[in-house]
């Protein structure tokens, strides 16, 4: 059963909605800047969504007094765009929601804890009730009026790619007609300090796939696609492209690092191509995971070289624009992949000058427009070697 993309939605440090993101890519304009959402001693660039929680609530038509995690607010923003773009109705269609996150409602827990630590009788306990990673999924379902199947996936940085993968399988098995799939993550002290403890934050703008790369920049945002079975379409349905291939694999090499040989990444890409029934030579663009860390970029570029040999297609990492949005990365980059096909573009990999010595691969450094982009491979690789790859085609 063919699975098509009929709606997209995105919000990140680059902007709100598909058009703002495309304009930022064309400029080019990165979403990176100073931390303003909370106090911290760290002086590292991050990609914040340029809206406060109050502004997000107002845009969504929510009460100013309503208690929502920032993850939920970002997720509602992007999923609403996707839902409206696909012109869905909750009539006879069996609509599911598969969302993902890594930090969930951590921002509210961080607001609660100082008061509680000072006095266990203080603090707003309702904040803790929103801590669970699945809470944002329930918030999205309530906001969109979805009463059917919904679930949450949390597999670190491959989370929302796996959400899309799982949604496609539900449709292919005839269990659902439509799935809104993607993920959302908000910046918080926990992730900022956690990645700092791993010593993989760059003090300047990240440089994916560059020999001088020194770490990643964190970001926040949300990205969702509407997956739909071909048989449930109407004459008025808009189709962006198809999701023809997907796979995940785990190299089980280390708790946080990927294997130097890129074994899990290689297997995920290879199996996704096999699922789509195409050869590596048919890929027109790779939206790489490309975090800017020493380990990830060497591992991923090694895997790309293994799979594509001398015929490596144009590739780039968009994390130099959005920062690494963790559980939302796969969803955002799925939207970017869909837009690459729909608009015939390939995105630039900012801040690149020198190829990694061991692989010698060079990403695209300028926005390519007017391209015949028929097939995009999108990679999302998480902690512990949890790797997912998606194939989008015209």
Tab-separated table of C-alpha atoms in Angstrom:
chain	number	residue	atom	x	y	z
A	1	UNK	CA	0.000	0.000	0.000
A	2	UNK	CA	1.492	3.340	-1.074
A	3	UNK	CA	2.033	5.995	1.622
A	4	UNK	CA	1.950	9.621	0.508
A	5	UNK	CA	2.705	12.928	2.246
A	6	UNK	CA	-0.274	15.282	2.151
A	7	UNK	CA	0.645	17.836	4.828
A	8	UNK	CA	3.692	19.367	6.502
A	9	UNK	CA	4.332	21.649	9.473
A	10	UNK	CA	7.474	23.018	11.109
A	11	UNK	CA	8.734	25.510	13.655
A	12	UNK	CA	12.354	26.082	14.677
A	13	UNK	CA	14.902	28.783	15.338
A	14	UNK	CA	14.743	29.514	11.591
A	15	UNK	CA	11.087	30.496	11.629
A	16	UNK	CA	7.493	29.360	11.775
A	17	UNK	CA	6.084	27.451	8.820
A	18	UNK	CA	7.495	26.075	5.569
A	19	UNK	CA	7.846	29.394	3.742
A	20	UNK	CA	9.860	31.040	6.515
A	21	UNK	CA	12.210	28.062	6.567
A	22	UNK	CA	12.704	28.101	2.796
A	23	UNK	CA	13.455	31.828	2.907
A	24	UNK	CA	16.012	31.299	5.685
A	25	UNK	CA	17.723	28.585	3.618
A	26	UNK	CA	17.839	30.871	0.571
A	27	UNK	CA	19.240	33.887	2.440
A	28	UNK	CA	21.029	31.945	4.084
A	29	UNK	CA	20.064	32.774	7.676
A	30	UNK	CA	20.903	30.497	10.586
A	31	UNK	CA	18.640	30.323	13.629
A	32	UNK	CA	21.592	30.291	16.043
A	33	UNK	CA	21.960	32.984	18.706
A	34	UNK	CA	22.346	33.639	22.421
A	35	UNK	CA	20.417	31.786	25.119
A	36	UNK	CA	17.464	33.873	26.337
A	37	UNK	CA	14.940	31.292	27.569
A	38	UNK	CA	16.649	30.704	30.921
A	39	UNK	CA	19.653	31.748	32.994
A	40	UNK	CA	22.860	29.779	32.505
A	41	UNK	CA	26.586	30.281	32.942
A	42	UNK	CA	27.257	28.565	29.616
A	43	UNK	CA	28.048	30.849	26.693
A	44	UNK	CA	27.276	28.721	23.685
A	45	UNK	CA	25.040	29.394	20.670
A	46	UNK	CA	21.640	27.740	20.508
A	47	UNK	CA	18.731	27.916	18.061
A	48	UNK	CA	15.712	29.121	20.034
A	49	UNK	CA	12.238	29.468	18.562
A	50	UNK	CA	11.744	33.241	18.516
A	51	UNK	CA	8.478	33.144	20.488
A	52	UNK	CA	7.755	33.047	24.197
A	53	UNK	CA	5.371	30.506	25.682
A	54	UNK	CA	2.794	33.285	25.994
A	55	UNK	CA	3.112	34.104	22.289
A	56	UNK	CA	2.848	30.453	21.332
A	57	UNK	CA	-0.337	30.109	23.407
A	58	UNK	CA	-1.800	33.230	21.838
A	59	UNK	CA	-1.054	31.981	18.311
A	60	UNK	CA	-2.718	28.680	19.169
A	61	UNK	CA	-5.778	30.341	20.687
A	62	UNK	CA	-5.064	28.871	24.115
A	63	UNK	CA	-5.793	30.477	27.461
A	64	UNK	CA	-2.874	32.450	28.866
A	65	UNK	CA	-3.419	30.607	32.171
A	66	UNK	CA	-3.257	27.146	30.598
A	67	UNK	CA	-0.366	24.965	31.760
A	68	UNK	CA	1.549	23.414	28.870
A	69	UNK	CA	5.163	22.399	28.474
A	70	UNK	CA	7.083	24.269	25.793
A	71	UNK	CA	7.529	20.927	24.023
A	72	UNK	CA	3.739	20.588	23.816
A	73	UNK	CA	3.295	24.154	22.551
A	74	UNK	CA	5.873	23.693	19.801
A	75	UNK	CA	4.323	20.340	18.888
A	76	UNK	CA	0.834	21.833	18.697
A	77	UNK	CA	2.135	24.639	16.481
A	78	UNK	CA	3.750	22.368	13.878
A	79	UNK	CA	1.122	19.609	13.958
A	80	UNK	CA	-1.668	22.164	13.461
A	81	UNK	CA	0.110	23.404	10.342
A	82	UNK	CA	0.413	19.857	9.007
A	83	UNK	CA	-3.205	19.023	9.856
A	84	UNK	CA	-4.523	22.159	8.138
A	85	UNK	CA	-2.180	21.751	5.168
A	86	UNK	CA	-3.584	18.285	4.510
A	87	UNK	CA	-7.145	19.628	4.914
A	88	UNK	CA	-8.024	16.743	7.170
A	89	UNK	CA	-11.400	16.164	8.730
A	90	UNK	CA	-12.196	13.806	11.584
A	91	UNK	CA	-15.048	12.186	9.662
A	92	UNK	CA	-14.703	8.637	8.385
A	93	UNK	CA	-10.901	8.594	8.241
A	94	UNK	CA	-9.038	6.577	10.848
A	95	UNK	CA	-6.485	9.167	11.975
A	96	UNK	CA	-3.601	8.316	14.280
A	97	UNK	CA	-0.931	10.403	15.975
A	98	UNK	CA	2.642	9.194	16.506
A	99	UNK	CA	4.727	11.851	18.197
A	100	UNK	CA	8.147	11.852	19.777
A	101	UNK	CA	10.369	13.797	22.130
A	102	UNK	CA	13.481	13.388	24.238
A	103	UNK	CA	12.962	15.918	27.035
A	104	UNK	CA	9.153	16.085	27.211
A	105	UNK	CA	8.019	18.482	29.943
A	106	UNK	CA	11.435	18.957	31.505
A	107	UNK	CA	11.102	22.750	31.270
A	108	UNK	CA	8.159	22.693	33.702
A	109	UNK	CA	9.979	20.310	36.047
A	110	UNK	CA	12.897	22.730	36.129
A	111	UNK	CA	10.559	25.549	37.126
A	112	UNK	CA	9.004	23.400	39.857
A	113	UNK	CA	12.137	22.004	41.460
A	114	UNK	CA	13.798	25.098	43.029
A	115	UNK	CA	10.733	25.888	45.143
A	116	UNK	CA	10.266	22.252	46.078
A	117	UNK	CA	13.954	21.819	46.972
A	118	UNK	CA	13.779	24.804	49.295
A	119	UNK	CA	10.544	23.638	50.889
A	120	UNK	CA	8.920	20.260	50.068
A	121	UNK	CA	5.523	21.839	50.796
A	122	UNK	CA	6.028	24.411	48.056
A	123	UNK	CA	5.943	24.192	44.275
A	124	UNK	CA	3.136	23.681	41.794
A	125	UNK	CA	2.692	19.912	41.568
A	126	UNK	CA	0.680	20.185	38.356
A	127	UNK	CA	3.949	21.035	36.610
A	128	UNK	CA	5.351	17.618	37.468
A	129	UNK	CA	2.286	15.945	35.936
A	130	UNK	CA	3.423	17.276	32.551
A	131	UNK	CA	6.950	15.891	32.894
A	132	UNK	CA	6.247	12.578	31.158
A	133	UNK	CA	7.438	12.455	27.558
A	134	UNK	CA	4.018	11.258	26.385
A	135	UNK	CA	2.194	14.254	27.855
A	136	UNK	CA	2.934	16.404	24.806
A	137	UNK	CA	1.328	13.776	22.556
A	138	UNK	CA	-1.864	13.863	24.599
A	139	UNK	CA	-1.857	17.673	24.458
A	140	UNK	CA	-1.572	17.590	20.657
A	141	UNK	CA	-4.353	15.003	20.364
A	142	UNK	CA	-6.697	17.097	22.524
A	143	UNK	CA	-5.862	20.252	20.604
A	144	UNK	CA	-6.508	18.653	17.202
A	145	UNK	CA	-9.569	16.754	18.411
A	146	UNK	CA	-8.044	13.346	17.705
A	147	UNK	CA	-9.666	10.512	19.627
A	148	UNK	CA	-8.126	7.511	17.885
A	149	UNK	CA	-4.794	5.723	18.130
A	150	UNK	CA	-1.872	7.697	19.515
A	151	UNK	CA	1.484	6.786	20.946
A	152	UNK	CA	4.860	8.306	21.805
A	153	UNK	CA	8.304	7.197	20.691
A	154	UNK	CA	11.518	8.245	22.425
A	155	UNK	CA	14.740	6.900	20.910
A	156	UNK	CA	16.972	9.944	21.412
A	157	UNK	CA	17.843	11.805	18.208
A	158	UNK	CA	16.224	9.257	15.886
A	159	UNK	CA	12.875	9.582	17.695
A	160	UNK	CA	10.740	11.406	15.137
A	161	UNK	CA	12.214	9.516	12.173
A	162	UNK	CA	11.135	6.345	13.967
A	163	UNK	CA	7.713	7.931	14.579
A	164	UNK	CA	7.331	8.450	10.822
A	165	UNK	CA	8.582	4.927	10.151
A	166	UNK	CA	6.074	3.483	12.619
A	167	UNK	CA	3.222	5.579	11.225
A	168	UNK	CA	3.943	4.314	7.714
A	169	UNK	CA	3.874	0.722	8.941
A	170	UNK	CA	0.479	1.289	10.590
A	171	UNK	CA	-0.912	2.514	7.274
A	172	UNK	CA	0.702	-0.261	5.241
A	173	UNK	CA	-0.809	-2.859	7.571
A	174	UNK	CA	-4.260	-1.348	7.025
A	175	UNK	CA	-4.656	-0.274	10.654
A	176	UNK	CA	-4.974	3.461	9.953
A	177	UNK	CA	-5.805	5.686	6.976
A	178	UNK	CA	-3.860	8.730	8.130
A	179	UNK	CA	-1.039	9.296	10.606
A	180	UNK	CA	0.272	12.649	11.814
A	181	UNK	CA	3.881	11.789	12.620
A	182	UNK	CA	6.889	13.732	13.841
A	183	UNK	CA	8.311	15.161	17.023
A	184	UNK	CA	8.888	18.125	19.281
A	185	UNK	CA	11.586	19.164	21.726
A	186	UNK	CA	12.234	22.327	23.728
A	187	UNK	CA	15.501	23.692	25.050
A	188	UNK	CA	16.047	23.330	28.775
A	189	UNK	CA	18.869	23.395	31.307
A	190	UNK	CA	18.902	19.605	31.577
A	191	UNK	CA	19.873	19.006	27.947
A	192	UNK	CA	22.209	21.984	27.765
A	193	UNK	CA	24.154	20.904	30.847
A	194	UNK	CA	23.971	17.246	29.869
A	195	UNK	CA	25.565	17.803	26.478
A	196	UNK	CA	28.086	20.135	28.071
A	197	UNK	CA	29.094	17.317	30.458
A	198	UNK	CA	29.753	15.138	27.401
A	199	UNK	CA	32.060	17.917	26.143
A	200	UNK	CA	30.436	17.989	22.710
A	201	UNK	CA	29.028	21.550	22.624
A	202	UNK	CA	30.772	23.932	20.219
A	203	UNK	CA	31.445	27.408	21.627
A	204	UNK	CA	30.817	28.796	18.121
A	205	UNK	CA	28.519	27.902	15.204
A	206	UNK	CA	28.767	24.181	14.441
A	207	UNK	CA	30.671	22.987	11.359
A	208	UNK	CA	29.177	19.679	10.175
A	209	UNK	CA	31.517	17.440	8.189
A	210	UNK	CA	34.414	19.885	8.511
A	211	UNK	CA	37.863	18.750	9.598
A	212	UNK	CA	37.830	21.509	12.255
A	213	UNK	CA	34.430	20.511	13.712
A	214	UNK	CA	34.345	20.887	17.491
A	215	UNK	CA	30.834	19.864	18.554
A	216	UNK	CA	27.144	20.565	18.132
A	217	UNK	CA	24.801	23.454	18.842
A	218	UNK	CA	21.499	22.613	20.513
A	219	UNK	CA	18.187	23.800	19.114
A	220	UNK	CA	14.470	23.428	19.669
A	221	UNK	CA	11.484	23.020	17.425
A	222	UNK	CA	8.938	20.626	15.981
A	223	UNK	CA	8.286	18.984	12.638
A	224	UNK	CA	5.340	16.853	11.479
A	225	UNK	CA	4.213	15.229	8.264
A	226	UNK	CA	0.796	13.848	7.413
A	227	UNK	CA	1.111	10.301	6.090
A	228	UNK	CA	-1.886	9.021	4.179
A	229	UNK	CA	-2.839	5.827	2.400
A	230	UNK	CA	-3.261	6.336	-1.313
A	231	UNK	CA	-6.690	4.692	-1.318
A	232	UNK	CA	-8.018	7.231	1.217
A	233	UNK	CA	-7.234	10.229	-1.022
A	234	UNK	CA	-9.904	12.320	-2.697
A	235	UNK	CA	-9.784	14.207	-5.990
A	236	UNK	CA	-8.932	17.363	-4.072
A	237	UNK	CA	-6.059	15.833	-2.086
A	238	UNK	CA	-2.678	17.515	-2.423
A	239	UNK	CA	0.285	15.153	-2.675
A	240	UNK	CA	3.807	16.371	-1.937
A	241	UNK	CA	5.600	13.062	-2.482
A	242	UNK	CA	5.695	9.447	-1.305
A	243	UNK	CA	7.445	7.762	1.594
A	244	UNK	CA	8.779	4.680	-0.149
A	245	UNK	CA	11.528	3.411	2.123
A	246	UNK	CA	12.521	3.326	5.759
A	247	UNK	CA	14.638	1.291	8.139
A	248	UNK	CA	16.299	1.437	11.528
A	249	UNK	CA	19.346	-0.380	12.827
A	250	UNK	CA	21.491	-0.367	15.936
A	251	UNK	CA	25.240	-0.867	15.931
A	252	UNK	CA	25.310	-1.379	19.745
A	253	UNK	CA	28.801	0.072	19.884
A	254	UNK	CA	28.655	2.540	22.787
A	255	UNK	CA	26.146	4.261	25.095
A	256	UNK	CA	26.394	7.558	23.217
A	257	UNK	CA	28.864	7.147	20.338
A	258	UNK	CA	28.387	5.593	16.909
A	259	UNK	CA	30.795	2.960	15.638
A	260	UNK	CA	33.802	4.341	13.735
A	261	UNK	CA	32.874	2.191	10.722
A	262	UNK	CA	29.322	3.566	10.710
A	263	UNK	CA	27.877	0.047	10.775
A	264	UNK	CA	24.430	0.998	12.083
A	265	UNK	CA	24.183	4.005	9.780
A	266	UNK	CA	25.208	1.882	6.793
A	267	UNK	CA	22.614	-0.778	7.585
A	268	UNK	CA	19.819	1.767	8.094
A	269	UNK	CA	20.524	3.474	4.765
A	270	UNK	CA	21.020	0.194	2.896
A	271	UNK	CA	17.792	-1.330	4.210
A	272	UNK	CA	15.796	1.854	3.537
A	273	UNK	CA	16.928	1.747	-0.096
A	274	UNK	CA	16.011	-1.926	-0.271
A	275	UNK	CA	12.555	-1.200	1.136
A	276	UNK	CA	12.084	1.486	-1.530
A	277	UNK	CA	13.348	-0.918	-4.205
A	278	UNK	CA	15.943	1.510	-5.539
A	279	UNK	CA	19.722	1.615	-5.916
A	280	UNK	CA	22.073	4.142	-4.307
A	281	UNK	CA	22.543	5.747	-7.740
A	282	UNK	CA	18.899	6.888	-7.714
A	283	UNK	CA	19.327	9.130	-4.634
A	284	UNK	CA	19.467	12.810	-5.629
A	285	UNK	CA	20.121	14.330	-2.205
A	286	UNK	CA	21.052	13.140	1.289
A	287	UNK	CA	19.785	15.179	4.219
A	288	UNK	CA	22.513	13.999	6.570
A	289	UNK	CA	22.316	13.784	10.344
A	290	UNK	CA	25.553	15.783	10.519
A	291	UNK	CA	25.705	17.071	14.096
A	292	UNK	CA	29.174	18.616	13.940
A	293	UNK	CA	30.652	16.265	16.538
A	294	UNK	CA	33.880	14.447	15.803
A	295	UNK	CA	32.332	10.996	16.216
A	296	UNK	CA	29.044	11.426	14.365
A	297	UNK	CA	30.354	13.115	11.239
A	298	UNK	CA	33.241	10.694	10.771
A	299	UNK	CA	30.955	7.697	11.337
A	300	UNK	CA	28.193	8.978	9.033
A	301	UNK	CA	30.498	10.071	6.213
A	302	UNK	CA	32.310	6.720	6.422
A	303	UNK	CA	28.952	4.932	6.071
A	304	UNK	CA	27.968	7.165	3.135
A	305	UNK	CA	31.255	6.374	1.423
A	306	UNK	CA	30.757	2.640	2.007
A	307	UNK	CA	27.253	2.673	0.535
A	308	UNK	CA	27.626	5.087	-2.377
A	309	UNK	CA	31.263	4.517	-3.359
A	310	UNK	CA	32.341	6.912	-6.102
A	311	UNK	CA	28.757	8.014	-6.793
A	312	UNK	CA	28.021	10.066	-3.680
A	313	UNK	CA	25.053	12.395	-4.342
A	314	UNK	CA	24.868	15.990	-3.039
A	315	UNK	CA	24.546	15.944	0.739
A	316	UNK	CA	24.357	18.464	3.567
A	317	UNK	CA	23.415	18.876	7.204
A	318	UNK	CA	20.756	21.456	8.071
A	319	UNK	CA	21.779	21.508	11.735
A	320	UNK	CA	23.990	24.514	11.031
A	321	UNK	CA	20.621	26.309	10.601
A	322	UNK	CA	18.373	24.703	13.227
A	323	UNK	CA	20.860	23.450	15.779
A	324	UNK	CA	20.397	19.869	16.918
A	325	UNK	CA	16.742	19.625	17.928
A	326	UNK	CA	17.163	16.126	19.387
A	327	UNK	CA	13.849	14.249	19.308
A	328	UNK	CA	12.420	16.744	16.791
A	329	UNK	CA	15.343	16.487	14.344
A	330	UNK	CA	13.964	13.639	12.231
A	331	UNK	CA	10.558	15.318	11.931
A	332	UNK	CA	11.981	18.692	10.950
A	333	UNK	CA	14.346	17.128	8.442
A	334	UNK	CA	11.553	14.993	6.991
A	335	UNK	CA	9.708	18.259	6.291
A	336	UNK	CA	12.885	19.684	4.726
A	337	UNK	CA	13.210	16.550	2.578
A	338	UNK	CA	9.629	16.893	1.363
A	339	UNK	CA	10.251	20.571	0.551
A	340	UNK	CA	13.459	19.682	-1.311
A	341	UNK	CA	11.454	17.456	-3.666
A	342	UNK	CA	8.483	19.810	-3.936
A	343	UNK	CA	10.611	22.901	-4.638
A	344	UNK	CA	13.592	21.346	-6.418
A	345	UNK	CA	16.198	22.558	-3.931
A	346	UNK	CA	19.250	21.267	-2.085
A	347	UNK	CA	20.178	22.986	1.170
A	348	UNK	CA	23.589	24.415	2.044
A	349	UNK	CA	25.834	23.040	4.757
A	350	UNK	CA	26.982	26.219	6.520
A	351	UNK	CA	30.487	26.835	7.890
A	352	UNK	CA	32.210	24.119	5.834
A	353	UNK	CA	35.724	24.713	4.481
A	354	UNK	CA	37.859	21.561	4.790
A	355	UNK	CA	36.858	17.905	4.257
A	356	UNK	CA	37.427	15.331	7.013
A	357	UNK	CA	40.860	13.865	6.322
A	358	UNK	CA	39.763	10.214	6.690
A	359	UNK	CA	36.880	10.451	4.193
A	360	UNK	CA	37.492	13.506	2.010
A	361	UNK	CA	33.763	14.135	1.495
A	362	UNK	CA	32.495	17.667	0.810
A	363	UNK	CA	28.866	18.675	1.412
A	364	UNK	CA	26.930	21.254	-0.600
A	365	UNK	CA	27.834	24.755	0.641
A	366	UNK	CA	25.397	26.915	-1.347
A	367	UNK	CA	21.632	26.671	-1.864
A	368	UNK	CA	20.981	24.804	-5.115
A	369	UNK	CA	17.701	25.762	-6.770
A	370	UNK	CA	15.941	24.542	-9.895
A	371	UNK	CA	17.175	20.991	-9.271
A	372	UNK	CA	15.452	17.782	-10.344
A	373	UNK	CA	15.191	16.239	-6.892
A	374	UNK	CA	13.176	13.038	-7.234
A	375	UNK	CA	14.606	11.015	-4.328
A	376	UNK	CA	15.828	12.160	-0.905
A	377	UNK	CA	17.470	10.050	1.792
A	378	UNK	CA	17.052	11.538	5.282
A	379	UNK	CA	19.220	10.274	8.148
A	380	UNK	CA	18.568	10.529	11.903
A	381	UNK	CA	21.062	8.874	14.228
A	382	UNK	CA	20.722	8.779	18.007
A	383	UNK	CA	22.592	7.836	21.160
A	384	UNK	CA	23.597	4.201	21.466
A	385	UNK	CA	23.766	3.819	17.693
A	386	UNK	CA	19.990	4.002	17.246
A	387	UNK	CA	19.859	4.832	13.539
A	388	UNK	CA	16.896	5.542	11.251
A	389	UNK	CA	16.776	6.405	7.553
A	390	UNK	CA	13.797	7.523	5.442
A	391	UNK	CA	13.360	7.626	1.657
A	392	UNK	CA	11.078	10.240	0.078
A	393	UNK	CA	10.294	10.157	-3.664
A	394	UNK	CA	8.274	12.114	-6.202
